[in-house]
Amino acid sequence: QVQLVESGGDLVQVGDSLRLSCAASEGTIDNKGMGWFRQGPGNEREFVAYIPRRNGGPVYADSVRGRFTISRDNAKNTVHLLMNSLKPEDTATYYCAATNGGYSWRRRDYAYWGQGTQVTVSS
């Protein structure tokens, strides 16, 4: 069993940067692929970024590629999402998720989820 806890959400201005964190309060994530998803007002929860267990490059949604960076520290059981050049359309609740499989953009392939952290980008 893995319990995930996100943090770092905040109210920011357009163009600002923000770093989200996801920590495993129970269990370990070093053997799991990790993803970030987000759900904006009235929208479906959508894929944002993925990072594999160890080797291999990250994967990003087109809407965030070049602005967001996902990283992980297996020794600290944490995953981060650095978000630069934030836009109003980035406003959403951001969720961390863990998968026992490889890369996937589908929510159903992630077995473990955090409770979410709110990011609001004000213009």
Coordinates of N, CA, C and O in Angstrom, one line a residue:
Q1 N 0.8 -1.2 0.0 CA 0.0 0.0 0.0 C 0.9 1.2 0.0 O 1.9 1.3 0.7
V2 N 0.5 2.2 -0.8 CA 1.2 3.5 -0.9 C 0.3 4.6 -0.6 O -0.8 4.7 -1.2
Q3 N 0.6 5.5 0.3 CA -0.1 6.7 0.6 C 0.7 7.9 0.1 O 1.8 8.1 0.4
L4 N 0.0 8.7 -0.8 CA 0.7 9.8 -1.4 C 0.1 11.2 -0.8 O -1.1 11.3 -0.7
V5 N 1.0 12.1 -0.6 CA 0.6 13.4 -0.1 C 1.2 14.5 -0.9 O 2.5 14.6 -0.9
E6 N 0.4 15.3 -1.5 CA 0.9 16.4 -2.3 C 1.0 17.7 -1.5 O 0.2 17.9 -0.5
S7 N 1.9 18.6 -1.9 CA 2.0 19.9 -1.2 C 2.6 20.9 -2.2 O 3.1 20.5 -3.3
G8 N 2.5 22.2 -1.8 CA 3.1 23.2 -2.6 C 2.1 24.0 -3.5 O 2.6 25.0 -4.1
G9 N 0.9 23.7 -3.5 CA -0.1 24.5 -4.3 C -0.3 25.9 -3.7 O -0.1 26.0 -2.5
D10 N -0.6 26.8 -4.5 CA -0.7 28.2 -4.0 C -1.4 29.0 -5.1 O -1.7 28.6 -6.2
L11 N -1.7 30.3 -4.7 CA -2.2 31.3 -5.6 C -1.1 32.1 -6.1 O -0.3 32.7 -5.3
V12 N -0.9 32.1 -7.4 CA 0.3 32.8 -8.0 C -0.2 33.7 -9.2 O -1.4 33.6 -9.6
Q13 N 0.7 34.5 -9.7 CA 0.4 35.4 -10.8 C 0.9 34.7 -12.1 O 1.7 33.8 -12.1
V14 N 0.3 35.2 -13.2 CA 0.7 34.7 -14.5 C 2.2 34.9 -14.7 O 2.8 36.0 -14.3
G15 N 2.9 33.9 -15.2 CA 4.3 34.0 -15.4 C 5.2 33.5 -14.2 O 6.4 33.3 -14.4
D16 N 4.5 33.3 -13.1 CA 5.3 32.9 -11.9 C 5.6 31.4 -12.0 O 5.2 30.7 -12.9
S17 N 6.5 30.9 -11.1 CA 6.8 29.5 -11.0 C 6.4 29.0 -9.7 O 6.2 29.7 -8.7
L18 N 6.2 27.7 -9.7 CA 5.7 27.0 -8.5 C 6.3 25.6 -8.5 O 6.4 25.0 -9.6
R19 N 6.6 25.0 -7.4 CA 7.1 23.7 -7.3 C 6.2 22.8 -6.4 O 6.1 23.1 -5.2
L20 N 5.6 21.8 -7.0 CA 4.8 20.9 -6.2 C 5.6 19.7 -5.8 O 6.5 19.3 -6.5
S21 N 5.2 19.1 -4.6 CA 5.9 18.0 -4.1 C 4.9 16.9 -3.8 O 3.7 17.2 -3.5
C22 N 5.4 15.6 -3.9 CA 4.5 14.5 -3.6 C 5.4 13.5 -2.8 O 6.4 13.1 -3.3
A23 N 5.0 13.3 -1.6 CA 5.7 12.4 -0.7 C 4.9 11.2 -0.4 O 3.7 11.2 -0.2
A24 N 5.6 10.0 -0.3 CA 4.9 8.8 0.1 C 5.0 8.7 1.7 O 6.1 8.5 2.2
S25 N 3.8 8.9 2.3 CA 3.8 8.8 3.7 C 3.7 7.4 4.2 O 4.0 7.1 5.4
E26 N 3.4 6.5 3.3 CA 3.4 5.1 3.7 C 3.8 4.3 2.4 O 3.3 4.7 1.3
G27 N 4.6 3.3 2.6 CA 5.0 2.6 1.4 C 6.2 3.3 0.7 O 6.7 4.3 1.2
T28 N 6.6 2.7 -0.4 CA 7.7 3.2 -1.2 C 7.3 3.4 -2.6 O 6.5 2.7 -3.2
I29 N 8.0 4.4 -3.2 CA 7.6 4.7 -4.6 C 8.8 4.4 -5.6 O 8.7 4.6 -6.8
D30 N 9.9 3.9 -5.0 CA 11.1 3.7 -5.9 C 10.9 2.6 -6.9 O 11.7 2.6 -7.9
N31 N 9.9 1.8 -6.8 CA 9.7 0.7 -7.7 C 8.4 1.0 -8.6 O 7.8 0.1 -9.2
K32 N 8.0 2.3 -8.6 CA 6.8 2.7 -9.3 C 7.0 3.9 -10.3 O 7.8 4.7 -10.0
G33 N 6.3 3.8 -11.4 CA 6.3 5.0 -12.2 C 5.4 6.0 -11.6 O 4.4 5.7 -11.0
M34 N 5.7 7.3 -11.7 CA 5.0 8.3 -11.0 C 4.5 9.3 -12.1 O 5.2 9.7 -13.0
G35 N 3.2 9.8 -11.8 CA 2.6 10.7 -12.7 C 2.0 11.9 -12.0 O 1.7 11.8 -10.8
W36 N 1.8 13.0 -12.7 CA 1.1 14.1 -12.2 C -0.1 14.3 -13.1 O 0.0 14.2 -14.4
F37 N -1.3 14.5 -12.5 CA -2.5 14.8 -13.3 C -3.1 16.1 -12.7 O -2.7 16.5 -11.7
R38 N -4.0 16.7 -13.5 CA -4.7 17.9 -12.9 C -6.1 17.9 -13.4 O -6.5 17.3 -14.4
Q39 N -6.9 18.6 -12.6 CA -8.4 18.7 -12.9 C -8.8 20.1 -12.6 O -8.8 20.6 -11.5
G40 N -9.1 20.8 -13.7 CA -9.5 22.2 -13.7 C -11.0 22.3 -13.5 O -11.7 21.3 -13.6
P41 N -11.6 23.4 -13.2 CA -13.0 23.6 -13.0 C -13.8 23.1 -14.2 O -13.6 23.6 -15.3
G42 N -14.7 22.2 -13.9 CA -15.6 21.7 -15.0 C -14.9 20.8 -16.0 O -15.5 20.4 -17.0
N43 N -13.7 20.4 -15.7 CA -12.9 19.6 -16.7 C -12.7 18.1 -16.1 O -12.8 17.9 -14.9
E44 N -12.3 17.3 -17.1 CA -11.9 15.9 -16.7 C -10.5 16.0 -16.1 O -9.7 16.9 -16.4
R45 N -10.2 15.0 -15.3 CA -8.8 14.9 -14.8 C -7.9 14.5 -16.0 O -8.2 13.5 -16.7
E46 N -6.8 15.3 -16.2 CA -6.0 15.0 -17.4 C -4.5 14.8 -17.0 O -4.0 15.3 -15.9
F47 N -3.9 14.1 -17.8 CA -2.4 13.8 -17.6 C -1.6 15.0 -17.8 O -1.8 15.8 -18.7
V48 N -0.6 15.1 -17.0 CA 0.4 16.3 -17.1 C 1.8 15.8 -17.3 O 2.4 16.3 -18.3
A49 N 2.3 14.9 -16.5 CA 3.6 14.4 -16.7 C 3.8 13.0 -16.0 O 3.1 12.7 -15.1
Y50 N 4.9 12.4 -16.5 CA 5.2 11.0 -16.0 C 6.7 10.9 -15.9 O 7.4 11.4 -16.8
I51 N 7.2 10.2 -14.9 CA 8.6 9.9 -14.8 C 8.7 8.4 -14.4 O 8.0 7.9 -13.6
P52 N 9.6 7.6 -15.1 CA 9.7 6.2 -14.9 C 10.4 5.9 -13.6 O 11.0 6.8 -12.9
R53 N 10.5 4.6 -13.2 CA 11.1 4.2 -11.9 C 12.5 4.7 -11.8 O 12.9 5.3 -10.8
R54 N 13.3 4.4 -12.8 CA 14.7 4.8 -12.8 C 15.2 5.3 -14.1 O 15.2 6.5 -14.3
N55 N 15.6 4.5 -15.0 CA 16.1 4.9 -16.3 C 15.0 5.3 -17.2 O 13.9 4.9 -17.1
G56 N 15.3 6.1 -18.2 CA 14.3 6.5 -19.1 C 13.9 8.0 -18.9 O 13.9 8.5 -17.8
G57 N 13.5 8.6 -20.0 CA 13.1 10.0 -19.9 C 11.7 10.2 -19.5 O 10.8 9.3 -19.6
P58 N 11.4 11.4 -19.0 CA 10.0 11.8 -18.6 C 9.1 12.0 -19.9 O 9.6 12.2 -21.0
V59 N 7.8 12.0 -19.6 CA 6.8 12.3 -20.7 C 6.0 13.4 -20.2 O 5.6 13.5 -19.0
Y60 N 5.6 14.3 -21.1 CA 4.8 15.5 -20.8 C 3.6 15.6 -21.7 O 3.7 15.3 -22.9
A61 N 2.6 16.2 -21.2 CA 1.5 16.6 -22.0 C 1.9 17.8 -22.9 O 2.8 18.6 -22.5
D62 N 1.3 17.9 -24.1 CA 1.7 19.0 -25.0 C 1.5 20.3 -24.4 O 2.3 21.3 -24.6
S63 N 0.5 20.5 -23.5 CA 0.2 21.8 -23.0 C 1.2 22.3 -22.0 O 1.2 23.5 -21.7
V64 N 2.1 21.4 -21.5 CA 3.0 21.8 -20.4 C 4.5 21.6 -20.8 O 5.4 22.0 -20.1
R65 N 4.7 20.9 -21.9 CA 6.0 20.6 -22.4 C 6.8 21.9 -22.6 O 6.4 22.8 -23.2
G66 N 8.0 21.9 -22.0 CA 8.9 23.1 -22.1 C 8.7 24.1 -21.0 O 9.5 25.0 -20.8
R67 N 7.6 23.9 -20.2 CA 7.4 24.8 -19.0 C 7.4 24.0 -17.7 O 7.9 24.6 -16.7
F68 N 7.0 22.7 -17.7 CA 7.0 21.9 -16.5 C 8.1 20.9 -16.5 O 8.5 20.4 -17.6
T69 N 8.7 20.6 -15.4 CA 9.7 19.6 -15.2 C 9.3 18.6 -14.1 O 9.2 19.1 -12.9
I70 N 9.3 17.4 -14.4 CA 9.0 16.4 -13.3 C 10.3 15.7 -12.9 O 11.2 15.5 -13.8
S71 N 10.5 15.5 -11.6 CA 11.7 14.9 -11.1 C 11.4 14.0 -9.9 O 10.3 14.1 -9.4
R72 N 12.3 13.1 -9.6 CA 12.1 12.3 -8.4 C 13.4 12.1 -7.6 O 14.5 12.2 -8.2
D73 N 13.2 11.9 -6.3 CA 14.3 11.5 -5.4 C 13.9 10.3 -4.7 O 13.2 10.3 -3.7
N74 N 14.3 9.1 -5.2 CA 13.9 7.9 -4.6 C 14.4 7.7 -3.2 O 13.8 7.1 -2.4
A75 N 15.5 8.3 -2.9 CA 16.1 8.2 -1.5 C 15.2 8.9 -0.5 O 15.1 8.4 0.6
K76 N 14.5 9.9 -1.0 CA 13.6 10.7 -0.1 C 12.1 10.3 -0.4 O 11.2 10.9 0.2
N77 N 11.9 9.3 -1.3 CA 10.5 8.9 -1.5 C 9.6 10.0 -2.0 O 8.5 10.1 -1.6
T78 N 10.2 10.9 -2.8 CA 9.4 12.1 -3.3 C 9.5 12.3 -4.8 O 10.4 11.8 -5.4
V79 N 8.5 13.0 -5.3 CA 8.4 13.4 -6.7 C 8.1 14.9 -6.7 O 7.3 15.3 -5.8
H80 N 8.6 15.6 -7.7 CA 8.4 17.0 -7.7 C 7.9 17.4 -9.1 O 8.1 16.7 -10.1
L81 N 7.1 18.5 -9.2 CA 6.7 19.1 -10.4 C 7.0 20.5 -10.4 O 6.4 21.3 -9.6
L82 N 8.1 21.0 -11.1 CA 8.4 22.4 -11.2 C 7.7 23.0 -12.4 O 7.8 22.5 -13.5
M83 N 6.9 24.0 -12.1 CA 6.1 24.6 -13.1 C 6.5 26.1 -13.3 O 6.5 26.9 -12.4
N84 N 6.9 26.4 -14.5 CA 7.4 27.7 -14.9 C 6.4 28.3 -15.8 O 5.6 27.7 -16.5
S85 N 6.5 29.7 -16.0 CA 5.7 30.4 -16.9 C 4.2 30.0 -16.8 O 3.6 29.7 -17.8
L86 N 3.7 30.1 -15.6 CA 2.3 29.6 -15.4 C 1.3 30.5 -16.1 O 1.5 31.7 -16.2
K87 N 0.3 29.9 -16.5 CA -0.8 30.5 -17.3 C -2.1 30.3 -16.5 O -2.3 29.4 -15.7
P88 N -3.1 31.1 -16.8 CA -4.4 31.0 -16.1 C -5.0 29.6 -16.4 O -5.7 29.0 -15.5
E89 N -4.8 29.0 -17.6 CA -5.3 27.7 -17.9 C -4.6 26.6 -17.1 O -5.0 25.4 -17.2
D90 N -3.6 26.9 -16.4 CA -2.9 25.9 -15.5 C -3.6 25.8 -14.2 O -3.3 24.9 -13.4
T91 N -4.6 26.6 -13.9 CA -5.4 26.6 -12.7 C -6.1 25.2 -12.6 O -6.9 24.9 -13.5
A92 N -5.8 24.5 -11.5 CA -6.4 23.2 -11.3 C -6.0 22.6 -10.0 O -5.1 23.2 -9.3
T93 N -6.6 21.5 -9.6 CA -6.2 20.7 -8.5 C -5.2 19.7 -9.1 O -5.5 19.0 -10.1
Y94 N -4.0 19.6 -8.6 CA -2.9 18.8 -9.1 C -2.8 17.5 -8.2 O -2.7 17.6 -7.0
Y95 N -2.8 16.4 -8.9 CA -2.8 15.1 -8.2 C -1.5 14.3 -8.6 O -1.1 14.3 -9.8
C96 N -0.9 13.7 -7.6 CA 0.2 12.8 -7.8 C -0.4 11.4 -7.8 O -1.3 11.1 -7.1
A97 N 0.2 10.5 -8.7 CA -0.3 9.2 -8.8 C 0.9 8.2 -9.0 O 1.9 8.6 -9.6
A98 N 0.7 7.0 -8.6 CA 1.7 5.9 -8.8 C 1.2 4.8 -9.5 O 0.0 4.3 -9.3
T99 N 2.0 4.2 -10.4 CA 1.6 3.1 -11.2 C 2.6 1.9 -11.1 O 3.8 2.2 -11.0
N100 N 2.1 0.7 -11.1 CA 3.0 -0.4 -11.0 C 3.5 -0.8 -12.4 O 4.4 -1.6 -12.5
G101 N 3.0 -0.2 -13.4 CA 3.4 -0.5 -14.8 C 4.3 0.6 -15.3 O 4.8 1.4 -14.6
G102 N 4.4 0.6 -16.6 CA 5.3 1.6 -17.3 C 4.5 2.9 -17.6 O 3.4 3.1 -17.0
Y103 N 4.9 3.7 -18.6 CA 4.3 4.9 -18.9 C 2.8 4.7 -19.3 O 2.5 3.8 -20.0
S104 N 2.0 5.6 -18.8 CA 0.6 5.7 -19.2 C 0.0 7.0 -19.0 O 0.4 7.7 -18.0
W105 N -0.8 7.5 -19.8 CA -1.5 8.8 -19.6 C -3.0 8.5 -19.1 O -3.7 9.5 -18.9
R106 N -3.3 7.2 -19.0 CA -4.7 6.9 -18.5 C -4.8 6.9 -17.0 O -3.9 6.2 -16.3
R107 N -5.8 7.5 -16.5 CA -6.0 7.5 -15.0 C -6.1 6.1 -14.5 O -5.6 5.7 -13.4
R108 N -6.8 5.2 -15.2 CA -7.1 3.9 -14.7 C -5.9 3.0 -14.5 O -5.9 2.0 -13.9
D109 N -4.7 3.4 -15.1 CA -3.5 2.6 -15.0 C -2.7 3.0 -13.7 O -1.7 2.4 -13.4
Y110 N -3.2 3.9 -13.0 CA -2.6 4.4 -11.7 C -3.3 3.9 -10.5 O -4.5 4.2 -10.4
A111 N -2.7 3.1 -9.7 CA -3.4 2.4 -8.6 C -3.4 3.3 -7.3 O -4.3 3.1 -6.5
Y112 N -2.5 4.2 -7.2 CA -2.4 5.0 -6.0 C -2.5 6.5 -6.3 O -1.8 7.0 -7.2
W113 N -3.3 7.2 -5.5 CA -3.5 8.7 -5.7 C -3.4 9.5 -4.4 O -3.8 9.0 -3.4
G114 N -2.9 10.7 -4.6 CA -2.9 11.6 -3.5 C -4.3 12.4 -3.4 O -5.1 12.1 -4.3
Q115 N -4.4 13.3 -2.5 CA -5.6 14.0 -2.3 C -5.7 15.3 -3.1 O -6.8 15.9 -3.2
G116 N -4.6 15.7 -3.7 CA -4.5 16.8 -4.5 C -4.1 18.1 -3.8 O -4.2 18.2 -2.6
T117 N -3.5 19.0 -4.6 CA -3.1 20.3 -4.1 C -3.6 21.4 -5.1 O -3.4 21.2 -6.3
Q118 N -4.1 22.5 -4.6 CA -4.7 23.5 -5.5 C -3.7 24.5 -6.0 O -3.0 25.1 -5.2
V119 N -3.7 24.7 -7.3 CA -2.9 25.7 -8.0 C -3.8 26.7 -8.6 O -4.7 26.3 -9.5
T120 N -3.7 28.0 -8.3 CA -4.6 29.0 -8.9 C -3.6 30.0 -9.5 O -2.8 30.6 -8.8
V121 N -3.8 30.3 -10.8 CA -3.0 31.3 -11.5 C -3.9 32.5 -11.9 O -4.8 32.3 -12.6
S122 N -3.5 33.6 -11.3 CA -4.4 34.8 -11.4 C -3.7 35.7 -12.5 O -2.5 35.9 -12.5
S123 N -4.6 36.3 -13.3 CA -4.1 37.3 -14.3 C -4.4 38.7 -13.8 O -4.0 39.6 -14.5

